[in-house]
Amino acid sequence: MEKYLDKLPSFVEAIKSMKETIIANIVFIGQIPAPTFKEKRRTDFFMERLAEFQVDECTTDGYRNPIGIIRGNSPSKPPIFVVAHIDTVFESDIDHNYTVKKKTIKGAGILDNSLGVGVLASLPEIFRKLDLCFESDIVLAGVIQSLGRGNLRGIRHLLKTWDTPIRGAICLEGVELGRLNYYSEGMVRCEVECNISSAPGLLQRFRPNAILILNEVINQIMELRLPQRPRSKIIIGKISGGFKHGIIPFYAKLGFEIQSDLDKIVKSIYNDISDIIDDIRHQYEVELKLKTISNLNAASLKYNHPLVKCSGAVIESLGLKPISAPSESELSIFLAHKIPAVTLGITLGENIHLENSMMEIEPMYKGIAQIIGVIMAIDKGVCDE
Amino acid sequence: MNSNWLKKNTFHHSAFKDIDRLVEEKKRKNIKISLCLPTLNEEKTIAKEIIIMKSELMSRFQLLDEIVVIDSGSTDRTMEIASSYGADVYKADDILPKLEKFKGKGENLWKALYITKGDIIVYLDADIKNIHHRFVYALVGPLLLFDNIKYCKGFYDRPIVTGKNKIRPTGGGRVTELVIRPLFSLFFPELTQILQPLSGEYAGYRELFEKIPFPIGYGIETSIILDIYEKWGLDVIAQVDLERRVHRNQDTKSLGKMSFVILKTFCNRLEKIGIAELKKDFFNEMIQYKLGKDEYQPDIYKDKGSERPPIIEIPEYREKFKVPKCTPALERLDMKSAR
């Protein structure tokens, strides 16, 4: 194990010498808008790029996830997956042109997840530069329809239809360098929509206020008692509604997530909230709907799993401190399929979901070296035990 | 009017996307290609241009031999950033220092002829927000693949960035439509076929650029077209559709200044060619008005209309590029024989 750990610091300089190629890939990919469900142009470019870098096989699966396969030396070894989600939270009509400066790159979606996809597209050239060959095939997969309503459909489909064993997997996210995610919580992501039918004339002045109805929903959710163990929480994440200061809104929407280490608790909290919604609907005589837009089951590797230990050692060998936290991403789907997997962050940055999102260039080289270190660890067999 | 030109000499960038073929042709012809980026406070866009060109056209394909930045005196970090990404960066004032110093884009392009090594020089504005390597390979393509073509001009849709991160799908090209196109229609109808005569993206053989004068300022694009057309004819010119170029929006007053300089350059060329005779010298000031405290105040922009001579006439250049001495009369003959 130590042999490849020793090599990692020297990889950082070699990777840095390829900065033009890596940054060009990040910029080219990030400048193509890819809101969830509209990722085709970015997908096509990613595929084209892999083909240009002479990846052995470039294809898309039945769900149009773009995949490149770098053939390994040992056909008997199962493949190693490296994945990054292609989609972003930004719509197509905003400016996607990036600004590159000496130390930073700025632009919409750079951290989530143009950086991840750009690095994924650069890996074939980086392997070549570092003269790296692997026993396993390396499957580079950009996965579509990951975020929000996408509900990780891309990775779900990819793993459902992949019919041979997978040795291990690494999920790439833009930030933060040092993160080491190896477990995901059970989660249900929901929306509550309040719709009040409009009536003409004087009645309009006294009709219920959709925002206040949702306020009542929030108040009652806040009164729910949540267990400390297993850890559980409700995050009220989004709210929208209204037109003008003096007009009573007849439509409002609330978005929230229930998270817990135990799926049973998620289900139980969901049922409680559903009862709250039913009650308020009846009490105020309004149209109030609860919709589930995505869900995940809790899944985890043990802290002492060899992949987790090795990944931590890789991160530390580069002078970084591993930080673990749950991740509701592609990781949970791998873990649900009993495939050892971790999520790694590539660099440091800020304003992750704002249009002026910014990444730091220099830490990225260590971020890439750590990815290679973990691939090498899996290729040496840490997940085979 | 030669109206076939538009059909025959207009290309789409996709026609040149086989970069391997261009590299082969470049090798076969044994020529070098230089990219020149003239800058003045372009710290937001310069890095991206250099990175993409280096990655795609120097590392992956060896189409470019050098990237040179010539700076007019930026007060931001343009030069530092350009240098950190490996471009050869020069202050315009430091090049040919014995000559009188001027500030302007044309000055940078002219001095680039002295600094660069290429047989083909590609000039790109440094403020392109959606830079792509097609901006270079598509301009170089016709020069490498068609022996008669010596100068290639880019054209494109021009969405402009307005306000906070919003893009307006059409716009730009106002000076072209309001100034240049009417002038071309009046005096050189053939040249109206050049769809964006003011675009800052063009490439050409050194053997042409070194033989024409370069105005210092905004008139450079117009004068290059007029001089090449006059000396070698329309058939040495091609244009390439680069599709989309996102750039900064300029306000009407700035465009007014630009139009003033272009009109002046154009009229000077008319006189030089012998099409028109000016009975009186031009004034050198563009006068616009702005509302000050309770009164309109003149806002005066001065342009002397300075121009650099063909660089081949500069002894330092002749020495560096080992150009044999010949008389101006012979040179003129030389140019005509190339038509």
XYZ file of C-alpha atoms in Angstrom:
724
model
C 0.000 0.000 0.000
C 2.781 2.400 0.890
C 4.483 2.261 -2.500
C 1.766 4.168 -4.307
C 1.281 6.520 -1.360
C 4.910 7.553 -1.721
C 4.378 8.404 -5.375
C 1.436 10.711 -4.834
C 3.287 13.931 -3.905
C 5.369 13.649 -7.087
C 2.181 13.166 -9.103
C 1.010 16.611 -7.995
C 3.734 18.405 -9.982
C 3.217 16.228 -13.048
C -0.524 16.925 -12.948
C 0.191 20.622 -12.568
C 2.256 20.563 -15.741
C -0.950 19.618 -17.570
C -2.896 22.585 -16.255
C -3.885 23.879 -19.699
C -5.497 20.577 -20.670
C -7.304 20.194 -17.361
C -8.545 23.788 -17.187
C -9.563 23.722 -20.853
C -11.699 20.622 -20.177
C -13.321 22.206 -17.129
C -14.073 25.394 -19.049
C -15.314 23.695 -22.228
C -17.627 21.418 -20.241
C -18.804 24.046 -17.773
C -19.665 26.548 -20.460
C -22.229 24.180 -21.956
C -25.460 24.630 -19.981
C -26.773 21.358 -18.560
C -29.830 21.800 -16.354
C -31.224 18.495 -15.115
C -33.094 16.679 -17.934
C -31.360 18.865 -20.570
C -27.833 17.498 -20.434
C -27.538 16.269 -24.034
C -25.124 18.903 -25.351
C -22.798 18.502 -22.413
C -23.069 14.725 -22.658
C -22.169 14.817 -26.364
C -19.179 17.017 -25.681
C -17.975 14.775 -22.857
C -18.178 11.743 -25.146
C -16.414 13.570 -27.941
C -13.669 14.560 -25.556
C -13.127 11.015 -24.323
C -12.950 9.827 -27.934
C -10.420 12.547 -28.765
C -8.313 11.387 -25.835
C -8.355 7.916 -27.377
C -10.252 6.177 -24.610
C -10.591 2.511 -25.650
C -14.379 2.423 -25.697
C -16.775 5.348 -25.699
C -20.448 4.656 -25.540
C -23.715 5.586 -23.872
C -25.891 3.216 -21.885
C -29.603 2.817 -22.533
C -30.317 5.902 -20.451
C -27.777 8.056 -22.354
C -25.230 8.197 -19.575
C -21.927 8.795 -21.390
C -19.275 6.203 -20.549
C -15.629 5.762 -21.460
C -13.777 2.559 -20.686
C -9.993 2.398 -20.376
C -9.098 -1.241 -20.738
C -7.062 -2.821 -17.951
C -4.393 -5.547 -18.164
C -6.287 -8.218 -16.337
C -9.623 -9.208 -17.889
C -10.523 -11.246 -14.786
C -10.579 -8.188 -12.509
C -13.897 -6.341 -12.233
C -13.917 -2.691 -13.342
C -13.394 0.380 -11.185
C -15.958 3.148 -11.647
C -15.165 6.852 -11.495
C -18.313 8.952 -11.820
C -19.338 12.595 -11.849
C -22.835 13.923 -12.380
C -23.226 15.935 -15.560
C -26.209 18.134 -14.628
C -26.220 21.491 -12.853
C -28.805 23.554 -11.009
C -28.546 26.444 -13.503
C -30.956 27.054 -16.357
C -29.647 27.557 -19.903
C -30.446 31.261 -20.170
C -27.870 32.492 -17.684
C -24.321 33.373 -18.701
C -22.225 30.210 -18.531
C -19.012 31.829 -19.738
C -16.266 31.265 -17.197
C -13.609 33.692 -16.052
C -10.160 32.219 -15.540
C -7.622 34.140 -13.515
C -4.210 33.246 -12.153
C -5.533 31.385 -9.109
C -9.259 30.960 -9.657
C -11.978 30.021 -12.110
C -15.373 31.612 -11.687
C -18.718 30.791 -13.226
C -22.098 29.138 -12.805
C -21.894 25.480 -11.825
C -18.098 25.331 -11.664
C -18.136 23.519 -8.308
C -21.264 21.461 -8.868
C -20.117 19.822 -11.019
C -18.207 21.136 -14.053
C -14.985 20.651 -12.167
C -15.833 17.006 -11.446
C -16.781 16.314 -15.060
C -13.802 18.256 -16.431
C -11.401 16.273 -14.260
C -13.147 13.031 -15.240
C -12.614 13.908 -18.923
C -8.960 14.720 -18.226
C -8.133 11.437 -16.465
C -7.182 9.507 -19.648
C -4.561 12.146 -20.509
C -3.380 12.303 -16.906
C -2.955 8.505 -16.768
C -0.937 8.714 -19.983
C 1.243 11.490 -18.661
C 1.903 9.605 -15.416
C 2.413 6.396 -17.364
C -0.211 4.581 -15.314
C -1.787 1.281 -16.310
C -4.284 -0.624 -14.220
C -5.307 -4.248 -13.842
C -8.985 -3.339 -13.827
C -10.857 -1.552 -16.543
C -11.468 2.046 -15.518
C -15.013 3.111 -16.307
C -15.351 6.882 -16.576
C -19.052 7.637 -16.306
C -20.750 10.977 -16.556
C -24.184 10.426 -15.113
C -27.241 12.431 -16.053
C -30.382 13.388 -14.122
C -28.742 13.401 -10.741
C -29.941 16.570 -9.021
C -33.334 17.477 -7.530
C -36.153 15.939 -9.509
C -33.583 13.937 -11.427
C -33.424 11.811 -8.267
C -30.175 10.112 -9.305
C -31.921 8.424 -12.202
C -28.753 8.266 -14.305
C -26.669 6.325 -11.812
C -29.639 4.195 -10.751
C -30.119 3.102 -14.345
C -26.425 2.585 -14.993
C -25.986 0.269 -12.018
C -29.270 -1.518 -12.586
C -28.255 -2.494 -16.095
C -24.538 -3.122 -15.463
C -24.557 -6.881 -15.300
C -21.039 -7.724 -14.087
C -19.474 -7.133 -10.648
C -17.899 -3.749 -9.893
C -14.693 -3.676 -7.870
C -15.143 -0.260 -6.307
C -16.188 3.264 -7.151
C -15.197 6.884 -6.673
C -17.711 9.724 -6.995
C -16.259 13.125 -7.870
C -17.583 16.399 -6.520
C -16.056 19.860 -6.934
C -15.737 20.681 -3.245
C -14.394 20.397 -0.614
C -10.935 18.965 -0.929
C -10.440 16.542 1.961
C -14.018 15.324 2.142
C -14.299 11.608 2.471
C -17.896 10.464 2.222
C -18.533 6.774 2.775
C -22.086 6.740 4.079
C -25.376 8.267 3.124
C -28.441 8.900 5.190
C -31.947 7.794 4.435
C -33.666 10.714 2.790
C -37.009 11.776 1.366
C -37.194 15.044 -0.580
C -40.687 16.497 -0.751
C -42.651 19.461 -2.010
C -45.853 20.878 -0.581
C -47.954 22.906 -2.989
C -50.732 25.153 -1.817
C -53.229 26.199 -4.452
C -56.198 28.420 -3.662
C -58.817 28.647 -6.367
C -59.352 32.270 -7.405
C -62.862 33.682 -7.022
C -63.905 36.954 -8.658
C -65.280 40.011 -6.871
C -65.288 40.966 -3.201
C -64.638 37.429 -1.968
C -61.098 37.748 -3.283
C -60.254 40.098 -0.403
C -60.960 37.457 2.196
C -59.623 34.339 0.629
C -56.871 32.346 2.410
C -53.255 33.299 1.888
C -51.187 30.468 0.342
C -47.976 31.658 2.009
C -49.626 31.748 5.422
C -50.986 28.257 4.890
C -47.454 27.032 4.222
C -46.319 28.981 7.246
C -48.761 26.953 9.298
C -47.363 23.762 7.738
C -43.850 24.833 8.728
C -44.950 25.684 12.267
C -46.501 22.282 12.754
C -43.483 20.493 11.242
C -41.269 22.378 13.696
C -43.356 21.023 16.569
C -42.586 17.425 15.625
C -40.301 15.637 18.064
C -37.362 14.058 16.272
C -35.213 11.311 17.791
C -31.625 12.139 18.735
C -30.703 8.566 17.986
C -30.705 7.552 15.214
C -29.818 11.092 14.135
C -32.700 12.628 12.236
C -33.604 16.039 10.919
C -35.972 17.958 8.701
C -34.495 20.662 6.487
C -36.863 23.317 5.199
C -34.841 24.222 2.123
C -36.992 26.158 -0.358
C -40.053 28.345 -0.343
C -41.647 30.366 -3.107
C -44.900 32.164 -3.805
C -46.579 35.534 -4.202
C -46.706 38.272 -6.828
C -46.872 41.726 -5.252
C -46.710 43.211 -1.786
C -50.448 44.006 -1.720
C -51.886 40.923 -3.440
C -52.895 37.827 -1.490
C -50.980 34.916 -3.026
C -53.059 32.012 -4.256
C -50.100 29.719 -4.928
C -47.051 28.860 -2.853
C -44.595 26.007 -2.723
C -42.409 24.577 0.010
C -39.480 22.201 -0.420
C -38.013 20.118 2.393
C -35.972 17.017 3.100
C -36.250 14.449 5.845
C -32.893 12.885 6.694
C -32.099 10.100 9.116
C -29.581 7.327 9.653
C -32.499 4.908 9.706
C -34.944 4.488 6.829
C -37.725 3.535 9.287
C -37.500 6.933 10.968
C -37.619 8.742 7.621
C -40.806 6.874 6.810
C -42.304 7.634 10.193
C -41.547 11.381 9.964
C -42.925 11.419 6.445
C -46.177 9.925 7.707
C -46.387 12.548 10.455
C -45.947 15.341 7.929
C -48.510 13.775 5.659
C -50.987 13.850 8.568
C -50.194 17.525 9.187
C -50.894 18.312 5.550
C -54.210 16.408 5.620
C -55.262 18.244 8.753
C -54.444 21.728 7.426
C -56.083 20.957 4.091
C -59.280 20.012 5.927
C -59.116 22.907 8.383
C -58.565 25.700 5.838
C -60.395 24.093 2.909
C -57.544 24.658 0.483
C -55.816 22.500 -2.072
C -52.674 21.295 -0.344
C -50.584 18.543 -1.899
C -47.576 16.655 -0.600
C -45.346 15.248 -3.327
C -42.246 13.103 -2.996
C -39.682 14.094 -5.577
C -36.828 11.842 -4.573
C -35.740 9.398 -1.949
C -32.702 7.435 -0.863
C -32.148 4.570 1.504
C -29.520 4.833 4.219
C -26.357 2.962 3.277
C -22.872 2.878 4.655
C -19.406 1.427 4.546
C -17.902 0.828 7.957
C -15.364 3.351 9.139
C -12.786 0.579 9.238
C -13.589 -0.667 5.732
C -10.266 -0.969 3.834
C -11.444 1.485 1.154
C -12.276 4.115 3.765
C -8.979 3.542 5.581
C -6.973 3.667 2.350
C -8.762 6.767 1.092
C -8.034 8.485 4.399
C -4.357 7.497 4.100
C -4.229 8.834 0.531
C -5.690 12.161 1.615
C -3.285 12.394 4.552
C -0.289 11.522 2.362
C -0.989 14.740 0.470
C -0.913 16.780 3.662
C -4.689 17.081 3.964
C -7.067 16.143 6.732
C -9.913 13.789 5.785
C -13.347 15.014 6.838
C -16.256 12.609 6.826
C -19.916 13.518 6.523
C -22.944 11.882 4.916
C -23.487 12.386 1.210
C -26.754 12.098 -0.666
C -25.264 11.533 -4.071
C -24.266 8.792 -6.501
C -22.462 7.291 -3.511
C -25.682 6.077 -1.911
C -26.689 4.173 -5.052
C -23.320 2.385 -5.198
C -23.572 1.525 -1.524
C -27.154 0.324 -1.956
C -25.801 -2.082 -4.590
C -23.182 -3.277 -2.067
C -20.387 -1.739 -4.129
C -17.631 -0.177 -1.984
C -17.507 3.506 -2.861
C -16.399 6.892 -1.602
C -17.062 10.477 -2.639
C -14.066 12.810 -2.913
C -13.906 16.596 -3.271
C -11.403 18.081 -5.718
C -10.595 21.602 -4.558
C -11.594 24.549 -2.404
C -14.123 27.141 -3.450
C -17.048 29.310 -2.518
C -20.615 30.215 -3.528
C -21.231 26.672 -4.672
C -24.760 27.224 -5.961
C -24.530 30.868 -6.986
C -23.848 32.174 -10.471
C -20.500 33.547 -9.308
C -19.348 30.236 -7.934
C -15.551 30.149 -7.637
C -12.937 27.380 -7.489
C -9.291 27.630 -6.508
C -6.907 26.222 -9.105
C -3.851 25.291 -7.044
C -5.478 22.826 -4.571
C -7.065 21.004 -7.521
C -3.768 19.298 -8.377
C -3.731 17.563 -4.990
C -7.412 16.773 -5.456
C -6.630 14.957 -8.688
C -3.632 13.168 -7.167
C -5.879 11.826 -4.383
C -8.342 10.443 -6.977
C -5.493 8.614 -8.666
C -4.270 7.361 -5.284
C -7.671 5.877 -4.470
C -7.971 4.304 -7.941
C -4.552 2.721 -7.399
C -5.634 1.477 -3.981
C -8.740 -0.169 -5.411
C -6.677 -1.590 -8.264
C -4.264 -3.111 -5.727
C -7.210 -4.903 -4.174
C -8.325 -2.976 -1.072
C -11.956 -3.617 -1.908
C -11.419 -7.298 -2.722
C -11.204 -8.485 0.878
C -19.051 43.614 -59.161
C -17.588 40.172 -58.457
C -20.560 38.723 -56.595
C -19.259 35.155 -56.837
C -16.775 35.890 -54.132
C -19.312 35.495 -51.339
C -20.129 31.985 -52.497
C -16.606 30.938 -53.349
C -14.602 32.443 -50.507
C -17.003 32.105 -47.560
C -16.557 29.090 -45.324
C -17.984 27.637 -42.130
C -15.584 26.801 -39.338
C -16.670 23.169 -39.400
C -14.987 22.794 -42.791
C -11.638 23.002 -41.010
C -12.260 20.903 -37.906
C -9.908 18.173 -39.132
C -6.973 19.788 -37.362
C -4.664 16.872 -38.178
C -5.030 17.768 -41.839
C -4.149 21.389 -41.135
C -1.085 20.338 -39.157
C 0.016 18.068 -42.017
C -0.421 20.883 -44.504
C 1.500 23.238 -42.258
C 4.367 20.743 -42.088
C 4.290 20.167 -45.826
C 4.522 23.878 -46.460
C 7.195 24.178 -43.770
C 5.685 27.256 -42.206
C 5.237 28.609 -38.704
C 2.049 30.081 -37.240
C 1.928 32.739 -34.532
C -1.048 33.868 -32.492
C -1.036 37.493 -31.371
C -3.380 38.793 -28.671
C -3.354 42.600 -28.364
C -4.388 43.616 -24.839
C -5.386 46.558 -22.710
C -6.872 45.608 -19.340
C -8.164 42.171 -20.310
C -7.533 40.306 -17.041
C -10.994 38.718 -17.153
C -10.590 36.988 -20.505
C -6.918 36.692 -21.387
C -6.165 33.543 -19.350
C -8.949 31.548 -20.933
C -7.804 32.436 -24.454
C -4.246 31.388 -23.733
C -5.182 28.179 -21.906
C -7.540 26.948 -24.588
C -5.186 27.740 -27.457
C -2.226 26.179 -25.665
C -4.158 23.086 -24.693
C -5.835 22.482 -28.036
C -3.488 23.919 -30.646
C -0.055 23.564 -29.086
C -0.263 20.493 -26.809
C -2.855 18.305 -28.518
C -2.200 19.484 -32.068
C 0.936 21.337 -33.068
C -0.808 23.958 -35.163
C 0.443 27.030 -33.319
C 4.111 27.737 -32.750
C 3.763 30.611 -30.341
C 1.285 32.761 -28.445
C 2.326 36.371 -28.079
C 0.582 39.021 -25.998
C 1.320 42.657 -26.878
C 0.054 44.999 -24.201
C -0.718 48.701 -24.559
C -0.149 49.509 -20.887
C -2.709 47.597 -18.836
C -3.230 48.815 -15.305
C -4.830 45.550 -14.186
C -3.135 42.119 -13.949
C -3.408 41.235 -17.635
C 0.332 40.871 -18.206
C 0.977 38.903 -15.013
C -1.862 36.491 -15.735
C -0.885 36.030 -19.385
C 2.671 35.337 -18.377
C 1.633 32.829 -15.702
C -0.100 30.742 -18.369
C 2.974 30.664 -20.557
C 2.345 33.299 -23.229
C 5.223 35.476 -24.405
C 4.239 38.860 -23.048
C 5.565 42.206 -24.281
C 4.813 45.831 -23.565
C 4.250 47.546 -26.893
C 6.490 50.424 -25.792
C 9.433 48.058 -25.283
C 9.348 46.845 -28.872
C 11.414 48.885 -31.355
C 12.052 51.415 -28.575
C 13.843 53.919 -30.789
C 10.653 54.699 -32.667
C 8.107 57.258 -31.528
C 5.668 55.623 -29.090
C 1.944 55.311 -29.788
C -0.929 53.695 -27.938
C -3.518 51.686 -29.785
C -4.539 48.300 -31.037
C -3.056 48.917 -34.492
C 0.284 49.742 -32.873
C 0.238 46.391 -31.035
C -0.590 44.445 -34.181
C 2.121 46.198 -36.155
C 4.750 45.585 -33.476
C 3.674 41.956 -33.269
C 5.025 41.580 -36.796
C 8.471 42.385 -35.448
C 8.191 40.101 -32.404
C 6.524 37.010 -33.853
C 8.264 34.355 -35.921
C 5.315 33.008 -37.869
C 4.797 33.006 -41.621
C 1.098 33.227 -40.763
C -0.032 35.610 -38.049
C -3.398 35.134 -36.358
C -4.826 38.170 -34.608
C -7.569 37.651 -32.013
C -9.181 40.235 -29.783
C -8.522 39.375 -26.158
C -12.049 40.042 -24.873
C -13.810 36.973 -26.266
C -15.856 35.422 -23.476
C -16.736 32.203 -25.300
C -13.315 31.538 -26.755
C -12.889 28.260 -28.605
C -9.945 27.008 -30.634
C -12.086 27.174 -33.773
C -11.388 30.909 -33.668
C -7.842 30.037 -34.693
C -8.010 26.845 -36.716
C -10.911 28.080 -38.825
C -9.048 31.287 -39.709
C -5.878 29.388 -40.516
C -7.676 26.640 -42.469
C -8.307 28.565 -45.722
C -4.762 29.956 -45.648
C -3.288 26.464 -45.439
C -5.629 24.644 -47.777
C -6.099 27.184 -50.595
C -2.985 28.586 -52.225
C -4.698 31.729 -53.532
C -5.984 32.818 -50.107
C -3.624 35.024 -48.141
C -5.918 36.786 -45.681
C -8.886 35.386 -43.781
C -11.462 37.279 -41.779
C -13.884 35.967 -39.161
C -17.594 36.703 -38.893
C -20.207 35.521 -36.388
C -23.432 36.079 -34.506
C -22.756 38.673 -31.899
C -24.658 38.117 -28.686
C -23.597 40.723 -26.184
C -23.484 40.521 -22.426
C -25.828 43.059 -20.947
C -26.270 43.752 -17.276
C -25.786 41.055 -14.714
C -24.911 37.828 -16.473
C -27.680 38.128 -19.039
C -27.054 37.560 -22.695
C -28.925 39.386 -25.444
C -29.126 37.092 -28.442
C -28.687 39.689 -31.156
C -26.877 42.978 -31.234
C -23.468 44.411 -31.841
C -22.165 45.225 -35.310
C -23.723 48.681 -35.126
C -20.698 50.494 -36.508
C -20.531 47.970 -39.334
C -24.130 48.507 -40.370
C -24.265 52.278 -39.819
C -20.816 53.332 -41.001
C -18.784 50.742 -42.859
C -21.444 49.081 -44.952
C -22.817 52.376 -46.319
C -19.270 53.484 -47.159
C -18.390 50.203 -48.853
C -21.669 50.377 -50.780
C -20.814 53.866 -52.001
C -17.195 53.282 -52.958
C -16.327 49.551 -53.016
C -19.542 47.544 -53.501
C -17.550 44.298 -53.830
C -16.382 44.664 -50.252
C -19.938 44.617 -48.904
C -19.652 40.852 -49.265
C -17.323 40.879 -46.272
C -19.941 40.337 -43.613
C -18.117 41.684 -40.583
C -15.315 43.909 -41.779
C -14.670 45.190 -38.255
C -14.268 41.820 -36.581
C -11.064 41.652 -34.585
C -10.367 38.068 -35.579
C -8.301 37.563 -38.723
C -5.228 35.795 -39.987
C -2.927 36.342 -42.889
C 0.476 35.732 -44.355
C 3.293 37.871 -43.092
C 4.232 38.638 -46.683
C 1.033 40.706 -46.920
C 0.938 42.300 -43.488
C 4.536 43.483 -43.717
C 3.794 45.416 -46.878
C 0.845 47.494 -45.705
C 0.641 50.446 -43.316
C -1.061 50.000 -39.936
C -3.149 52.846 -38.455
C -2.564 53.087 -34.701
C -6.152 52.979 -33.500
C -9.643 51.810 -34.436
C -9.097 52.222 -38.175
C -6.836 49.189 -38.366
C -9.432 46.620 -39.485
C -10.835 48.884 -42.222
C -7.443 49.868 -43.536
C -6.157 46.278 -43.682
C -9.124 45.284 -45.843
C -8.853 48.324 -48.106
C -5.093 47.951 -48.548
C -5.177 44.234 -49.234
C -8.062 44.720 -51.664
C -6.250 47.542 -53.399
C -2.893 45.782 -53.678
C -3.855 42.152 -54.237
C -7.567 42.077 -55.045
C -10.571 40.428 -53.460
C -9.641 36.867 -54.387
C -6.821 36.664 -51.834
C -9.385 37.314 -49.099
C -11.657 34.697 -47.490
C -14.122 34.859 -44.619
C -15.111 32.197 -42.104
C -18.272 31.843 -40.077
C -17.114 31.401 -36.476
C -20.735 31.127 -35.351
C -20.939 32.843 -32.006
C -18.810 35.363 -30.233
C -19.790 36.756 -26.846
C -18.127 40.020 -25.951
C -18.559 43.116 -23.846
C -21.166 45.630 -24.879
C -19.924 49.121 -25.758
C -22.015 52.216 -25.230
C -23.074 54.437 -28.107
C -20.588 57.164 -27.220
C -17.661 54.759 -27.468
C -18.989 53.522 -30.784
C -19.212 57.148 -31.911
C -15.491 57.585 -31.234
C -14.768 54.382 -33.068
C -16.846 55.549 -36.039
C -15.009 58.872 -36.094
C -11.619 57.182 -36.427
C -12.882 54.691 -38.984
C -14.415 57.449 -41.123
C -11.163 59.332 -41.022
C -9.128 56.289 -42.002
C -11.566 55.529 -44.786
C -11.482 59.039 -46.219
C -7.687 59.092 -46.090
C -7.611 55.838 -48.030
C -10.035 57.276 -50.610
C -7.687 60.151 -51.158
C -4.593 57.946 -51.290
C -6.172 55.655 -53.858
C -7.283 58.681 -55.853
C -11.023 58.173 -55.577
C -11.676 61.439 -53.755
C -9.810 64.639 -53.231
C -10.049 66.407 -49.909
C -9.671 70.169 -50.230
C -9.083 70.684 -46.557
C -7.410 68.720 -43.763
C -9.631 66.911 -41.299
C -10.085 68.127 -37.764
C -8.574 65.747 -35.248
C -11.247 66.001 -32.566
C -14.442 64.076 -32.078
C -16.744 66.291 -30.047
C -19.510 64.725 -28.006
C -21.561 66.397 -25.285
C -22.424 65.331 -21.784
C -24.706 66.970 -19.249
C -22.621 68.464 -16.468
C -23.877 70.585 -13.613
C -26.763 72.462 -15.262
C -25.022 72.710 -18.604
C -23.834 70.664 -21.527
C -20.096 70.183 -21.592
C -18.050 69.047 -24.579
C -16.364 65.676 -24.255
C -13.486 65.781 -26.700
C -11.718 62.748 -28.093
C -8.514 63.430 -30.020
C -7.149 61.242 -32.740
C -4.244 62.374 -34.835
C -4.776 59.605 -37.325
C -1.213 58.362 -36.857
C -0.199 55.453 -38.972
C 2.787 53.098 -39.015
C 4.401 52.569 -42.410
C 4.684 49.063 -43.867
C 6.994 47.366 -41.382
C 9.158 46.080 -44.194
C 10.419 49.646 -44.511
C 11.805 49.576 -40.959
C 15.545 48.731 -40.976
C 15.384 46.706 -37.727
C 12.684 44.527 -39.234
C 14.567 44.042 -42.475
C 17.600 43.035 -40.497
C 15.771 40.626 -38.207
C 13.910 38.911 -41.024
C 16.796 39.203 -43.472
C 14.735 41.049 -46.062
C 16.959 42.000 -48.989
C 17.090 45.676 -49.733
C 15.065 46.781 -52.716
C 13.742 50.054 -53.944
C 10.161 51.159 -53.254
C 9.502 51.007 -56.989
C 10.567 47.372 -57.098
C 8.425 46.614 -54.069
C 5.384 48.037 -55.746
C 6.085 45.864 -58.763
C 6.460 42.931 -56.450
C 3.025 43.563 -54.977
C 1.324 43.931 -58.307
C 2.820 40.699 -59.579
C 1.220 38.926 -56.628
C -2.260 39.961 -57.737
